[in-house]
PDB file of C-alpha atoms in Angstrom:
ATOM      1  CA  MET A1337      54.948  85.071 119.649  1.00  0.00           C
ATOM      2  CA  THR A1338      54.842  87.537 116.787  1.00  0.00           C
ATOM      3  CA  GLY A1339      57.997  89.537 117.516  1.00  0.00           C
ATOM      4  CA  PRO A1340      61.579  88.529 118.310  1.00  0.00           C
ATOM      5  CA  LEU A1341      62.515  86.446 121.324  1.00  0.00           C
ATOM      6  CA  ARG A1342      63.305  89.030 124.007  1.00  0.00           C
ATOM      7  CA  VAL A1343      66.148  87.944 126.279  1.00  0.00           C
ATOM      8  CA  GLY A1344      66.698  89.949 129.467  1.00  0.00           C
ATOM      9  CA  THR A1345      70.203  90.617 130.723  1.00  0.00           C
ATOM     10  CA  ARG A1346      72.234  92.830 132.989  1.00  0.00           C
ATOM     11  CA  ALA A1347      74.373  95.307 131.092  1.00  0.00           C
ATOM     12  CA  SER A1348      77.827  94.309 132.359  1.00  0.00           C
ATOM     13  CA  ALA A1349      80.315  92.932 129.847  1.00  0.00           C
ATOM     14  CA  LEU A1350      80.189  89.485 131.429  1.00  0.00           C
ATOM     15  CA  ALA A1351      76.383  89.390 131.563  1.00  0.00           C
ATOM     16  CA  LEU A1352      76.123  90.511 127.933  1.00  0.00           C
ATOM     17  CA  THR A1353      78.649  87.887 126.849  1.00  0.00           C
ATOM     18  CA  GLN A1354      76.840  85.122 128.720  1.00  0.00           C
ATOM     19  CA  THR A1355      73.400  86.198 127.564  1.00  0.00           C
ATOM     20  CA  THR A1356      74.468  86.540 123.945  1.00  0.00           C
ATOM     21  CA  THR A1357      75.817  82.979 123.962  1.00  0.00           C
ATOM     22  CA  VAL A1358      72.550  81.688 125.440  1.00  0.00           C
ATOM     23  CA  ALA A1359      70.336  83.756 123.126  1.00  0.00           C
ATOM     24  CA  GLU A1360      72.206  82.620 120.018  1.00  0.00           C
ATOM     25  CA  ARG A1361      71.934  78.973 121.036  1.00  0.00           C
ATOM     26  CA  ILE A1362      68.209  79.176 121.757  1.00  0.00           C
ATOM     27  CA  SER A1363      67.679  81.039 118.492  1.00  0.00           C
ATOM     28  CA  SER A1364      69.535  78.270 116.691  1.00  0.00           C
ATOM     29  CA  LEU A1365      67.451  75.568 118.355  1.00  0.00           C
ATOM     30  CA  SER A1366      64.099  77.341 117.933  1.00  0.00           C
ATOM     31  CA  GLY A1367      64.588  79.240 114.692  1.00  0.00           C
ATOM     32  CA  ALA A1368      63.497  82.467 116.416  1.00  0.00           C
ATOM     33  CA  VAL A1369      65.176  85.828 115.961  1.00  0.00           C
ATOM     34  CA  HIS A1370      66.332  87.261 119.302  1.00  0.00           C
ATOM     35  CA  GLU A1371      66.987  90.660 120.801  1.00  0.00           C
ATOM     36  CA  LEU A1372      68.655  91.555 124.097  1.00  0.00           C
ATOM     37  CA  VAL A1373      66.746  93.614 126.655  1.00  0.00           C
ATOM     38  CA  ARG A1374      69.104  95.344 129.091  1.00  0.00           C
ATOM     39  CA  ILE A1375      67.791  95.550 132.657  1.00  0.00           C
ATOM     40  CA  ARG A1376      69.393  97.605 135.415  1.00  0.00           C
ATOM     41  CA  THR A1377      69.381  95.790 138.767  1.00  0.00           C
ATOM     42  CA  GLU A1378      69.784  96.963 142.361  1.00  0.00           C
ATOM     43  CA  GLY A1379      73.217  95.362 142.394  1.00  0.00           C
ATOM     44  CA  ASP A1380      74.259  97.602 139.498  1.00  0.00           C
ATOM     45  CA  VAL A1381      72.902 100.772 141.131  1.00  0.00           C
ATOM     46  CA  HIS A1382      74.184 100.311 144.691  1.00  0.00           C
ATOM     47  CA  LYS A1383      77.930  99.837 145.032  1.00  0.00           C
ATOM     48  CA  GLY A1384      78.178  98.877 148.701  1.00  0.00           C
ATOM     49  CA  SER A1385      79.327  95.498 149.978  1.00  0.00           C
ATOM     50  CA  LEU A1386      77.089  92.654 148.811  1.00  0.00           C
ATOM     51  CA  THR A1387      76.553  91.586 152.402  1.00  0.00           C
ATOM     52  CA  GLN A1388      75.145  95.048 153.155  1.00  0.00           C
ATOM     53  CA  ILE A1389      72.829  95.414 150.146  1.00  0.00           C
ATOM     54  CA  GLY A1390      71.214  92.002 150.257  1.00  0.00           C
ATOM     55  CA  GLY A1391      73.642  89.479 148.774  1.00  0.00           C
ATOM     56  CA  THR A1392      73.917  88.394 145.167  1.00  0.00           C
ATOM     57  CA  GLY A1393      70.128  88.105 144.903  1.00  0.00           C
ATOM     58  CA  VAL A1394      70.093  91.861 144.232  1.00  0.00           C
ATOM     59  CA  PHE A1395      71.213  91.062 140.677  1.00  0.00           C
ATOM     60  CA  VAL A1396      68.155  88.873 140.062  1.00  0.00           C
ATOM     61  CA  ALA A1397      65.018  90.705 141.226  1.00  0.00           C
ATOM     62  CA  ALA A1398      64.832  93.280 138.421  1.00  0.00           C
ATOM     63  CA  LEU A1399      65.250  90.604 135.749  1.00  0.00           C
ATOM     64  CA  ARG A1400      62.474  88.573 137.325  1.00  0.00           C
ATOM     65  CA  ASP A1401      60.232  91.630 137.452  1.00  0.00           C
ATOM     66  CA  ALA A1402      60.873  92.185 133.739  1.00  0.00           C
ATOM     67  CA  LEU A1403      59.753  88.619 133.019  1.00  0.00           C
ATOM     68  CA  LEU A1404      56.599  88.934 135.097  1.00  0.00           C
ATOM     69  CA  ASP A1405      55.816  92.337 133.523  1.00  0.00           C
ATOM     70  CA  ASP A1406      56.221  90.844 130.016  1.00  0.00           C
ATOM     71  CA  ARG A1407      59.139  93.115 129.158  1.00  0.00           C
ATOM     72  CA  CYS A1408      61.183  90.063 128.174  1.00  0.00           C
ATOM     73  CA  ASP A1409      60.538  86.385 127.434  1.00  0.00           C
ATOM     74  CA  LEU A1410      63.685  84.889 128.954  1.00  0.00           C
ATOM     75  CA  ALA A1411      66.207  86.018 131.551  1.00  0.00           C
ATOM     76  CA  VAL A1412      69.756  84.737 131.857  1.00  0.00           C
ATOM     77  CA  HIS A1413      71.354  84.582 135.310  1.00  0.00           C
ATOM     78  CA  SER A1414      74.586  83.319 136.778  1.00  0.00           C
ATOM     79  CA  LEU A1415      73.108  80.411 138.681  1.00  0.00           C
ATOM     80  CA  LYS A1416      75.123  81.137 141.808  1.00  0.00           C
ATOM     81  CA  ASP A1417      73.245  84.466 142.062  1.00  0.00           C
ATOM     82  CA  LEU A1418      69.788  82.859 142.129  1.00  0.00           C
ATOM     83  CA  PRO A1419      68.046  82.555 145.504  1.00  0.00           C
ATOM     84  CA  THR A1420      67.328  78.914 146.318  1.00  0.00           C
ATOM     85  CA  VAL A1421      63.584  79.515 146.772  1.00  0.00           C
ATOM     86  CA  PRO A1422      61.771  79.444 143.390  1.00  0.00           C
ATOM     87  CA  ALA A1423      60.021  82.613 142.243  1.00  0.00           C
ATOM     88  CA  GLU A1424      56.245  82.331 141.900  1.00  0.00           C
ATOM     89  CA  GLY A1425      55.177  82.311 138.262  1.00  0.00           C
ATOM     90  CA  LEU A1426      58.692  81.639 136.946  1.00  0.00           C
ATOM     91  CA  ASN A1427      60.611  78.513 135.977  1.00  0.00           C
ATOM     92  CA  VAL A1428      64.315  77.775 135.480  1.00  0.00           C
ATOM     93  CA  ALA A1429      63.654  76.014 132.192  1.00  0.00           C
ATOM     94  CA  ALA A1430      67.238  75.423 131.089  1.00  0.00           C
ATOM     95  CA  ILE A1431      70.620  75.045 132.751  1.00  0.00           C
ATOM     96  CA  PRO A1432      73.254  74.741 129.999  1.00  0.00           C
ATOM     97  CA  GLU A1433      76.360  72.625 130.374  1.00  0.00           C
ATOM     98  CA  ARG A1434      78.526  74.058 133.100  1.00  0.00           C
ATOM     99  CA  ALA A1435      81.836  75.840 132.564  1.00  0.00           C
ATOM    100  CA  ASP A1436      84.867  75.668 134.903  1.00  0.00           C
ATOM    101  CA  THR A1437      83.672  75.608 138.513  1.00  0.00           C
ATOM    102  CA  ARG A1438      86.895  76.810 140.115  1.00  0.00           C
ATOM    103  CA  ASP A1439      87.928  80.139 141.570  1.00  0.00           C
ATOM    104  CA  ALA A1440      90.843  81.899 139.907  1.00  0.00           C
ATOM    105  CA  LEU A1441      93.660  83.867 141.502  1.00  0.00           C
ATOM    106  CA  CYS A1442      94.797  86.834 139.421  1.00  0.00           C
ATOM    107  CA  ALA A1443      97.982  88.136 141.013  1.00  0.00           C
ATOM    108  CA  ARG A1444     100.865  90.479 140.247  1.00  0.00           C
ATOM    109  CA  ASP A1445     104.107  89.025 138.943  1.00  0.00           C
ATOM    110  CA  GLY A1446     102.606  85.562 138.321  1.00  0.00           C
ATOM    111  CA  LEU A1447     102.270  84.844 142.037  1.00  0.00           C
ATOM    112  CA  THR A1448     100.188  81.933 143.347  1.00  0.00           C
ATOM    113  CA  LEU A1449      98.337  81.455 146.614  1.00  0.00           C
ATOM    114  CA  ALA A1450     101.384  79.682 148.028  1.00  0.00           C
ATOM    115  CA  THR A1451     103.904  82.285 146.857  1.00  0.00           C
ATOM    116  CA  LEU A1452     102.049  85.487 147.793  1.00  0.00           C
ATOM    117  CA  PRO A1453     104.071  86.983 150.657  1.00  0.00           C
ATOM    118  CA  ASP A1454     102.581  87.437 154.111  1.00  0.00           C
ATOM    119  CA  GLY A1455     100.867  90.812 154.278  1.00  0.00           C
ATOM    120  CA  ALA A1456      99.885  90.714 150.592  1.00  0.00           C
ATOM    121  CA  THR A1457      96.483  92.238 149.834  1.00  0.00           C
ATOM    122  CA  VAL A1458      93.879  90.089 148.061  1.00  0.00           C
ATOM    123  CA  GLY A1459      90.527  91.488 146.952  1.00  0.00           C
ATOM    124  CA  THR A1460      87.196  89.693 146.807  1.00  0.00           C
ATOM    125  CA  GLY A1461      83.544  90.589 147.347  1.00  0.00           C
ATOM    126  CA  SER A1462      82.635  87.069 148.458  1.00  0.00           C
ATOM    127  CA  PRO A1463      82.524  86.059 152.147  1.00  0.00           C
ATOM    128  CA  ARG A1464      82.985  82.436 150.999  1.00  0.00           C
ATOM    129  CA  ARG A1465      86.199  83.241 149.152  1.00  0.00           C
ATOM    130  CA  ALA A1466      87.410  85.541 151.919  1.00  0.00           C
ATOM    131  CA  ALA A1467      86.934  82.894 154.613  1.00  0.00           C
ATOM    132  CA  GLN A1468      88.687  80.158 152.638  1.00  0.00           C
ATOM    133  CA  LEU A1469      91.515  82.534 151.705  1.00  0.00           C
ATOM    134  CA  ARG A1470      92.040  83.368 155.366  1.00  0.00           C
ATOM    135  CA  ALA A1471      91.980  79.672 156.252  1.00  0.00           C
ATOM    136  CA  ALA A1472      94.506  78.721 153.574  1.00  0.00           C
ATOM    137  CA  ARG A1473      96.780  81.732 154.104  1.00  0.00           C
ATOM    138  CA  PRO A1474      96.208  83.423 157.467  1.00  0.00           C
ATOM    139  CA  GLY A1475      98.977  85.930 156.744  1.00  0.00           C
ATOM    140  CA  LEU A1476      97.184  87.546 153.812  1.00  0.00           C
ATOM    141  CA  GLU A1477      95.135  90.735 154.122  1.00  0.00           C
ATOM    142  CA  VAL A1478      91.739  90.150 152.493  1.00  0.00           C
ATOM    143  CA  ILE A1479      90.060  93.311 151.153  1.00  0.00           C
ATOM    144  CA  ASP A1480      86.322  93.601 150.388  1.00  0.00           C
ATOM    145  CA  ILE A1481      85.850  94.902 146.831  1.00  0.00           C
ATOM    146  CA  ARG A1482      83.017  95.435 144.321  1.00  0.00           C
ATOM    147  CA  GLY A1483      82.844  96.124 140.613  1.00  0.00           C
ATOM    148  CA  ASN A1484      82.814  94.331 137.284  1.00  0.00           C
ATOM    149  CA  VAL A1485      85.619  92.063 136.128  1.00  0.00           C
ATOM    150  CA  ASP A1486      87.726  94.811 134.547  1.00  0.00           C
ATOM    151  CA  THR A1487      87.311  97.088 137.563  1.00  0.00           C
ATOM    152  CA  ARG A1488      88.512  94.345 139.876  1.00  0.00           C
ATOM    153  CA  LEU A1489      91.434  93.354 137.670  1.00  0.00           C
ATOM    154  CA  ALA A1490      92.473  97.016 137.508  1.00  0.00           C
ATOM    155  CA  ARG A1491      93.021  96.884 141.271  1.00  0.00           C
ATOM    156  CA  VAL A1492      95.917  94.444 140.787  1.00  0.00           C
ATOM    157  CA  ALA A1493      99.383  95.908 140.320  1.00  0.00           C
ATOM    158  CA  GLY A1494     100.599  95.339 136.763  1.00  0.00           C
ATOM    159  CA  LEU A1495      97.402  93.870 135.321  1.00  0.00           C
ATOM    160  CA  SER A1496      96.016  97.123 133.935  1.00  0.00           C
ATOM    161  CA  GLU A1497      97.447 100.479 132.936  1.00  0.00           C
ATOM    162  CA  SER A1498      94.229 102.318 133.790  1.00  0.00           C
ATOM    163  CA  GLY A1499      93.563 101.091 137.310  1.00  0.00           C
ATOM    164  CA  PRO A1500      94.932 101.998 140.741  1.00  0.00           C
ATOM    165  CA  GLY A1501      96.971  98.797 141.070  1.00  0.00           C
ATOM    166  CA  ASP A1502      96.600  98.971 144.840  1.00  0.00           C
ATOM    167  CA  LEU A1503      96.218  95.208 145.453  1.00  0.00           C
ATOM    168  CA  ASP A1504      98.518  92.237 145.046  1.00  0.00           C
ATOM    169  CA  ALA A1505      95.759  89.932 143.770  1.00  0.00           C
ATOM    170  CA  VAL A1506      92.048  89.380 143.337  1.00  0.00           C
ATOM    171  CA  VAL A1507      89.994  86.185 143.243  1.00  0.00           C
ATOM    172  CA  LEU A1508      87.299  85.804 140.567  1.00  0.00           C
ATOM    173  CA  ALA A1509      85.245  82.976 139.103  1.00  0.00           C
ATOM    174  CA  ALA A1510      87.289  81.186 136.442  1.00  0.00           C
ATOM    175  CA  ALA A1511      84.198  80.680 134.273  1.00  0.00           C
ATOM    176  CA  GLY A1512      83.640  84.408 133.846  1.00  0.00           C
ATOM    177  CA  LEU A1513      87.249  85.041 132.881  1.00  0.00           C
ATOM    178  CA  PHE A1514      87.172  82.260 130.301  1.00  0.00           C
ATOM    179  CA  ARG A1515      83.869  83.526 128.870  1.00  0.00           C
ATOM    180  CA  LEU A1516      85.366  86.996 128.483  1.00  0.00           C
ATOM    181  CA  GLY A1517      88.563  85.674 126.943  1.00  0.00           C
ATOM    182  CA  ARG A1518      90.572  87.008 129.894  1.00  0.00           C
ATOM    183  CA  GLU A1519      92.154  83.742 131.002  1.00  0.00           C
ATOM    184  CA  SER A1520      95.663  85.172 130.470  1.00  0.00           C
ATOM    185  CA  VAL A1521      95.352  87.095 133.756  1.00  0.00           C
ATOM    186  CA  ILE A1522      94.862  83.888 135.779  1.00  0.00           C
ATOM    187  CA  THR A1523      97.969  82.983 137.762  1.00  0.00           C
ATOM    188  CA  GLU A1524      96.360  80.007 139.526  1.00  0.00           C
ATOM    189  CA  LEU A1525      93.179  77.996 139.193  1.00  0.00           C
ATOM    190  CA  ILE A1526      92.555  77.276 142.860  1.00  0.00           C
ATOM    191  CA  ASP A1527      92.102  73.595 143.640  1.00  0.00           C
ATOM    192  CA  PRO A1528      88.659  72.847 145.142  1.00  0.00           C
ATOM    193  CA  ALA A1529      90.524  71.031 147.911  1.00  0.00           C
ATOM    194  CA  VAL A1530      91.656  74.507 148.989  1.00  0.00           C
ATOM    195  CA  MET A1531      88.620  76.575 147.967  1.00  0.00           C
ATOM    196  CA  LEU A1532      85.226  75.042 147.266  1.00  0.00           C
ATOM    197  CA  PRO A1533      83.191  77.134 144.813  1.00  0.00           C
ATOM    198  CA  ALA A1534      79.805  78.686 145.434  1.00  0.00           C
ATOM    199  CA  PRO A1535      76.844  76.381 144.831  1.00  0.00           C
ATOM    200  CA  GLY A1536      76.046  76.627 141.123  1.00  0.00           C
ATOM    201  CA  GLN A1537      79.282  78.416 140.221  1.00  0.00           C
ATOM    202  CA  GLY A1538      80.170  78.138 136.537  1.00  0.00           C
ATOM    203  CA  ALA A1539      76.563  77.415 135.530  1.00  0.00           C
ATOM    204  CA  LEU A1540      73.963  79.659 133.912  1.00  0.00           C
ATOM    205  CA  ALA A1541      70.198  79.614 134.453  1.00  0.00           C
ATOM    206  CA  VAL A1542      67.649  80.452 131.771  1.00  0.00           C
ATOM    207  CA  GLU A1543      64.409  81.543 133.422  1.00  0.00           C
ATOM    208  CA  CYS A1544      61.003  82.115 131.858  1.00  0.00           C
ATOM    209  CA  ARG A1545      57.356  82.409 132.833  1.00  0.00           C
ATOM    210  CA  THR A1546      56.004  79.063 134.034  1.00  0.00           C
ATOM    211  CA  GLY A1547      53.535  78.640 131.190  1.00  0.00           C
ATOM    212  CA  ASP A1548      56.168  79.407 128.555  1.00  0.00           C
ATOM    213  CA  ALA A1549      58.343  76.559 129.802  1.00  0.00           C
ATOM    214  CA  VAL A1550      55.794  74.063 128.444  1.00  0.00           C
ATOM    215  CA  ASP A1551      53.766  76.009 125.879  1.00  0.00           C
ATOM    216  CA  SER A1552      55.684  78.551 123.809  1.00  0.00           C
ATOM    217  CA  PRO A1553      57.529  78.667 120.482  1.00  0.00           C
ATOM    218  CA  PHE A1554      60.799  78.270 122.387  1.00  0.00           C
ATOM    219  CA  ALA A1555      59.765  75.622 124.971  1.00  0.00           C
ATOM    220  CA  ALA A1556      61.271  72.722 123.008  1.00  0.00           C
ATOM    221  CA  ALA A1557      64.512  74.661 122.519  1.00  0.00           C
ATOM    222  CA  LEU A1558      64.811  75.242 126.268  1.00  0.00           C
ATOM    223  CA  LYS A1559      64.270  71.540 126.935  1.00  0.00           C
ATOM    224  CA  ASP A1560      66.967  70.598 124.406  1.00  0.00           C
ATOM    225  CA  TYR A1561      69.361  73.177 125.843  1.00  0.00           C
ATOM    226  CA  ASP A1562      69.048  71.831 129.385  1.00  0.00           C
ATOM    227  CA  HIS A1563      72.071  69.744 130.448  1.00  0.00           C
ATOM    228  CA  THR A1564      70.999  66.865 132.684  1.00  0.00           C
ATOM    229  CA  THR A1565      74.320  66.239 134.439  1.00  0.00           C
ATOM    230  CA  THR A1566      74.814  69.917 135.222  1.00  0.00           C
ATOM    231  CA  ARG A1567      71.261  70.216 136.536  1.00  0.00           C
ATOM    232  CA  LEU A1568      71.765  67.243 138.861  1.00  0.00           C
ATOM    233  CA  ALA A1569      75.014  68.657 140.233  1.00  0.00           C
ATOM    234  CA  VAL A1570      73.705  72.155 140.883  1.00  0.00           C
ATOM    235  CA  THR A1571      70.451  70.804 142.337  1.00  0.00           C
ATOM    236  CA  ALA A1572      72.460  68.948 144.983  1.00  0.00           C
ATOM    237  CA  GLU A1573      74.674  71.966 145.704  1.00  0.00           C
ATOM    238  CA  ARG A1574      71.776  74.389 146.000  1.00  0.00           C
ATOM    239  CA  ALA A1575      69.876  71.995 148.265  1.00  0.00           C
ATOM    240  CA  VAL A1576      72.718  72.312 150.775  1.00  0.00           C
ATOM    241  CA  LEU A1577      72.362  76.078 150.717  1.00  0.00           C
ATOM    242  CA  ARG A1578      68.571  75.951 150.964  1.00  0.00           C
ATOM    243  CA  ARG A1579      68.515  73.570 153.928  1.00  0.00           C
ATOM    244  CA  LEU A1580      71.132  75.615 155.777  1.00  0.00           C
ATOM    245  CA  GLU A1581      69.013  78.725 155.112  1.00  0.00           C
ATOM    246  CA  ALA A1582      72.240  80.546 154.467  1.00  0.00           C
ATOM    247  CA  GLY A1583      71.689  82.811 151.462  1.00  0.00           C
ATOM    248  CA  CYS A1584      73.808  82.990 148.338  1.00  0.00           C
ATOM    249  CA  SER A1585      76.442  85.290 149.879  1.00  0.00           C
ATOM    250  CA  ALA A1586      77.087  83.092 152.940  1.00  0.00           C
ATOM    251  CA  PRO A1587      80.537  81.585 153.637  1.00  0.00           C
ATOM    252  CA  ILE A1588      79.488  78.213 152.223  1.00  0.00           C
ATOM    253  CA  GLY A1589      80.954  76.262 149.321  1.00  0.00           C
ATOM    254  CA  ALA A1590      79.612  73.160 147.610  1.00  0.00           C
ATOM    255  CA  LEU A1591      80.586  71.074 144.598  1.00  0.00           C
ATOM    256  CA  ALA A1592      78.907  68.026 143.103  1.00  0.00           C
ATOM    257  CA  THR A1593      80.158  65.759 140.334  1.00  0.00           C
ATOM    258  CA  VAL A1594      78.602  62.859 138.462  1.00  0.00           C
ATOM    259  CA  THR A1595      80.881  59.914 137.729  1.00  0.00           C
ATOM    260  CA  GLY A1596      79.181  56.940 136.142  1.00  0.00           C
ATOM    261  CA  GLU A1597      76.120  56.222 138.262  1.00  0.00           C
ATOM    262  CA  VAL A1598      77.334  58.100 141.346  1.00  0.00           C
ATOM    263  CA  LEU A1599      76.588  61.681 142.358  1.00  0.00           C
ATOM    264  CA  ALA A1600      79.291  62.863 144.763  1.00  0.00           C
ATOM    265  CA  LEU A1601      78.838  66.032 146.805  1.00  0.00           C
ATOM    266  CA  GLN A1602      81.131  67.938 149.152  1.00  0.00           C
ATOM    267  CA  ALA A1603      80.438  71.117 151.084  1.00  0.00           C
ATOM    268  CA  VAL A1604      82.205  73.472 153.461  1.00  0.00           C
ATOM    269  CA  VAL A1605      80.869  75.869 156.093  1.00  0.00           C
ATOM    270  CA  CYS A1606      83.294  78.561 157.245  1.00  0.00           C
ATOM    271  CA  SER A1607      83.470  81.151 159.951  1.00  0.00           C
ATOM    272  CA  LEU A1608      83.775  84.625 158.462  1.00  0.00           C
ATOM    273  CA  ASP A1609      87.308  85.029 159.812  1.00  0.00           C
ATOM    274  CA  GLY A1610      88.415  81.695 158.348  1.00  0.00           C
ATOM    275  CA  THR A1611      89.519  80.248 161.685  1.00  0.00           C
ATOM    276  CA  GLN A1612      86.904  77.480 161.594  1.00  0.00           C
ATOM    277  CA  LEU A1613      86.000  75.262 158.642  1.00  0.00           C
ATOM    278  CA  LEU A1614      83.694  72.273 158.601  1.00  0.00           C
ATOM    279  CA  ARG A1615      83.963  70.190 155.437  1.00  0.00           C
ATOM    280  CA  LEU A1616      81.962  67.018 154.774  1.00  0.00           C
ATOM    281  CA  ALA A1617      81.000  64.829 151.806  1.00  0.00           C
ATOM    282  CA  ARG A1618      78.241  62.435 150.743  1.00  0.00           C
ATOM    283  CA  SER A1619      77.456  60.424 147.626  1.00  0.00           C
ATOM    284  CA  GLY A1620      74.458  58.608 146.228  1.00  0.00           C
ATOM    285  CA  GLY A1621      73.227  56.605 143.271  1.00  0.00           C
ATOM    286  CA  ASP A1622      69.848  58.244 142.689  1.00  0.00           C
ATOM    287  CA  LEU A1623      70.441  60.303 139.548  1.00  0.00           C
ATOM    288  CA  SER A1624      67.059  62.005 139.579  1.00  0.00           C
ATOM    289  CA  ALA A1625      66.221  65.582 140.502  1.00  0.00           C
ATOM    290  CA  ASP A1626      64.615  64.363 143.720  1.00  0.00           C
ATOM    291  CA  GLY A1627      67.635  62.185 144.469  1.00  0.00           C
ATOM    292  CA  ALA A1628      70.035  65.090 143.944  1.00  0.00           C
ATOM    293  CA  ASP A1629      67.938  67.328 146.167  1.00  0.00           C
ATOM    294  CA  ALA A1630      67.785  64.669 148.885  1.00  0.00           C
ATOM    295  CA  LEU A1631      71.563  64.210 148.737  1.00  0.00           C
ATOM    296  CA  GLY A1632      72.079  67.937 149.294  1.00  0.00           C
ATOM    297  CA  VAL A1633      69.593  68.079 152.153  1.00  0.00           C
ATOM    298  CA  GLY A1634      71.247  65.052 153.738  1.00  0.00           C
ATOM    299  CA  LEU A1635      74.683  66.613 153.598  1.00  0.00           C
ATOM    300  CA  ALA A1636      73.300  69.836 155.069  1.00  0.00           C
ATOM    301  CA  GLU A1637      71.806  67.807 157.927  1.00  0.00           C
ATOM    302  CA  ASP A1638      75.226  66.232 158.487  1.00  0.00           C
ATOM    303  CA  LEU A1639      76.790  69.693 158.626  1.00  0.00           C
ATOM    304  CA  LEU A1640      74.204  70.940 161.104  1.00  0.00           C
ATOM    305  CA  ALA A1641      74.684  67.856 163.276  1.00  0.00           C
ATOM    306  CA  ALA A1642      78.424  68.541 163.264  1.00  0.00           C
ATOM    307  CA  GLY A1643      77.917  72.113 164.499  1.00  0.00           C
ATOM    308  CA  ALA A1644      77.723  74.228 161.333  1.00  0.00           C
ATOM    309  CA  ALA A1645      75.277  76.680 162.930  1.00  0.00           C
ATOM    310  CA  SER A1646      77.867  77.569 165.574  1.00  0.00           C
ATOM    311  CA  ILE A1647      80.492  78.319 162.906  1.00  0.00           C
ATOM    312  CA  ALA A1648      78.653  80.423 160.317  1.00  0.00           C
ATOM    313  CA  PRO A1649      75.715  82.854 160.431  1.00  0.00           C
ATOM    314  CA  LEU A1650      72.969  80.348 159.510  1.00  0.00           C
ATOM    315  CA  THR A1651      69.233  80.557 160.104  1.00  0.00           C
ATOM    316  CA  ALA A1652      68.827  76.783 160.184  1.00  0.00           C
ATOM    317  CA  GLN A1653      69.320  74.837 163.388  1.00  0.00           C
TER     318      GLN A1653
END
């Protein structure tokens, strides 16, 4: 590699913040100078509901094309946006240590999920969040919204002087707010007992061409940057999603944790209206990638056996 390390990113403030952190760390580990390559994705161009334009995978395809076309050397994704099926010719070579996995309520007047009045309007673009919100608080009105973090926060009364302030609250990923330094707008970090996060939430994925993962000036840096415990947890979570054949915008949550020699995994499948939730858990002692994957597949099988396919729009049977 004769030039700088080219790191592909979406152009949103959050993506740029995340990518810059990753690029600086890999530069530090490898000694390479880096530059950011901004890529416009279908998710940035089309502003309809994510469920209508193809789910969160629409943020990924253009970055992957840039890698395969040699317009960048690395691409940084929010792991929860990555489809569970690997892309031919590409490799997720590093998953850094995960940030906060929880969802965050950002509400007017310091309100929490319990203190929002019936009839309050709460915005989210995630069917998973919407379903669990409706289950926890059936009296709330859940509104489908799109936009970057600032655009969404501007929808909340009192949180921004420039926005419409037409909602009582929005729900966003806590990790993104912390990365942007916007944690002051959080009025509640929602307990996973109430709202399980998306598989992979809070984690980043650093993707490169398959050959570069083992033979490139930055291959060793990627290996050092990879966080084993985080990779095990997200492998288990994403295996649930893959086995259910649900897609990354489905009303499914999953969260895995490693404590000592035990990998514990829980998952929820929701009906879109939040009236039905199926939540199960499994744990295992095989702390290998194959063991984590098997744990996730096993929990997905448990969910299917318990009737998950009759609750949510799943392909798997």
